[in-house]
Every structure is written in structure tokens, then in C-alpha cells.
Short mmCIF file of C-alpha atoms in Angstrom, two decimals:
data_model
loop_
_atom_site.label_atom_id
_atom_site.label_comp_id
_atom_site.label_asym_id
_atom_site.label_seq_id
_atom_site.Cartn_x
_atom_site.Cartn_y
_atom_site.Cartn_z
CA MET A 300 -14.17 4.02 1.43
CA GLN A 301 -13.96 7.70 2.25
CA ALA A 302 -11.00 9.82 1.13
CA GLU A 303 -9.66 10.29 4.69
CA LYS A 304 -9.68 6.54 5.37
CA PHE A 305 -8.04 5.80 2.00
CA GLN A 306 -5.30 8.38 2.69
CA LYS A 307 -4.66 6.89 6.14
CA GLU A 308 -4.38 3.39 4.66
CA LEU A 309 -1.93 4.68 2.02
CA ASP A 310 0.14 6.46 4.66
CA ASP A 311 0.29 3.33 6.83
CA LEU A 312 1.37 1.13 3.89
CA GLU A 313 4.05 3.56 2.77
CA ARG A 314 5.38 4.08 6.29
CA PHE A 315 5.63 0.31 6.83
CA PHE A 316 7.32 -0.37 3.49
CA SER A 317 9.73 2.53 3.92
CA LEU A 318 10.89 1.43 7.37
CA TYR A 319 11.09 -2.26 6.50
CA CYS A 320 12.92 -1.76 3.21
CA LYS A 321 15.42 0.72 4.63
CA GLU A 322 16.32 -1.72 7.42
CA ASN A 323 16.44 -4.91 5.34
CA HIS A 324 17.30 -4.20 1.71
CA GLN A 325 19.82 -2.53 -0.55
CA ASN A 326 19.74 -0.86 -3.97
CA LEU A 327 17.04 1.59 -2.96
CA MET A 328 15.62 4.07 -5.45
CA LEU A 329 13.13 6.91 -5.27
CA ARG A 330 9.75 5.65 -6.52
CA SER A 331 6.78 7.79 -7.52
CA TYR A 332 3.19 6.70 -7.16
CA ASP A 333 0.19 8.37 -8.77
CA LEU A 334 -3.11 6.73 -7.83
CA ASN A 335 -6.67 7.62 -8.78
CA TYR A 336 -9.36 6.50 -6.36
CA ASN A 337 -12.97 7.67 -6.33
CA GLU A 338 -12.18 10.57 -8.64
CA LYS A 339 -9.39 11.83 -6.39
CA ARG A 340 -5.67 11.76 -7.15
CA TYR A 341 -3.10 10.59 -4.61
CA LYS A 342 0.60 11.20 -5.23
CA SER A 343 3.58 10.09 -3.19
CA GLU A 344 7.27 9.38 -3.39
CA ILE A 345 9.09 6.76 -1.38
CA VAL A 346 12.54 5.16 -1.44
CA LEU A 347 12.30 1.38 -2.00
CA CYS A 348 14.08 -1.58 -3.56
CA ASP A 349 12.57 -3.37 -6.59
CA THR A 350 10.94 -6.11 -4.51
CA CYS A 351 9.27 -3.71 -2.06
CA HIS A 352 8.19 -1.49 -4.96
CA GLU A 353 6.40 -4.46 -6.56
CA LEU A 354 4.76 -5.42 -3.25
CA LEU A 355 3.65 -1.86 -2.54
CA THR A 356 2.16 -1.60 -6.03
CA TYR A 357 0.31 -4.87 -5.37
CA SER A 358 -0.90 -3.49 -2.02
CA HIS A 359 -2.15 -0.31 -3.70
CA GLU A 360 -4.15 -2.42 -6.18
CA LYS A 361 -5.71 -4.49 -3.40
CA LEU A 362 -6.52 -1.40 -1.32
CA MET A 363 -8.26 0.29 -4.25
CA ALA A 364 -10.28 -2.87 -4.95
CA CYS A 365 -11.36 -3.50 -1.34
CA PRO A 366 -15.11 -4.23 -1.40
CA HIS A 367 -15.69 -3.53 2.30
CA ASP A 368 -17.15 -0.32 3.62
CA PRO A 369 -16.13 0.39 6.25
CA LYS A 370 -12.81 -1.27 5.48
CA PRO A 371 -11.56 -3.58 8.25
CA LYS A 372 -7.91 -4.08 9.08
CA CYS A 373 -6.57 -6.63 6.59
CA ARG A 374 -5.36 -8.95 9.35
CA THR A 375 -8.88 -9.17 10.80
CA CYS A 376 -10.75 -9.42 7.50
CA LYS A 377 -12.93 -12.52 7.18
CA ALA A 378 -12.39 -12.60 3.39
CA PRO A 379 -8.82 -11.37 2.77
CA CYS A 380 -8.01 -10.47 -0.82
CA TYR A 381 -4.23 -10.78 -0.52
CA ASP A 382 -2.77 -13.99 -1.96
CA LYS A 383 -1.08 -16.19 0.66
CA LYS A 384 2.34 -15.55 -0.88
CA GLU A 385 2.01 -11.77 -0.53
CA TRP A 386 0.51 -11.90 2.92
#
């Protein structure tokens, strides 16, 4: 997947997790993420609880391993890689 598409997917994930966690959880902490994808480095910081941090880390892993090009929206993917529990 191209760098622009990867960045957009990261931004969407982080925006969703940030809003959801802020509205629904407590004990939030600043988390730093440093990802390497296709020889490019992506850094971000976001305030999340432990549970959302773990789920976002899982989402990052799945995004970086996505075999589709172009990448479809996960909800419309015919072969989703997310485990049912995390979906």
C-alpha cells in the first residue's frame, strides 16, 4: 500500500481510538507509537487506556500485514484478518 494510503489508515485508526477511549474509559496515558512500514517511519502520540492501547497496537500490526493492494475497507474485506474477538 502506498505511503499516503497507509498514513490515512493510521490517522483514521488513531482518531477512532482517541474519541472512543476518551468517551468510554478512564486511566488514560500518553502513548507513543513508532512504526516502520515500507522503509518509512511513522510516529504518533495518543492518549489511551491500557485496553485501547493493546487494541491499537493489534490494529497497527494487522494494517502493516494487509496483503491487499489496493487495501479495501476492513468491514468490506472478503478475507478479514482481524480475529472475531477484536472485530
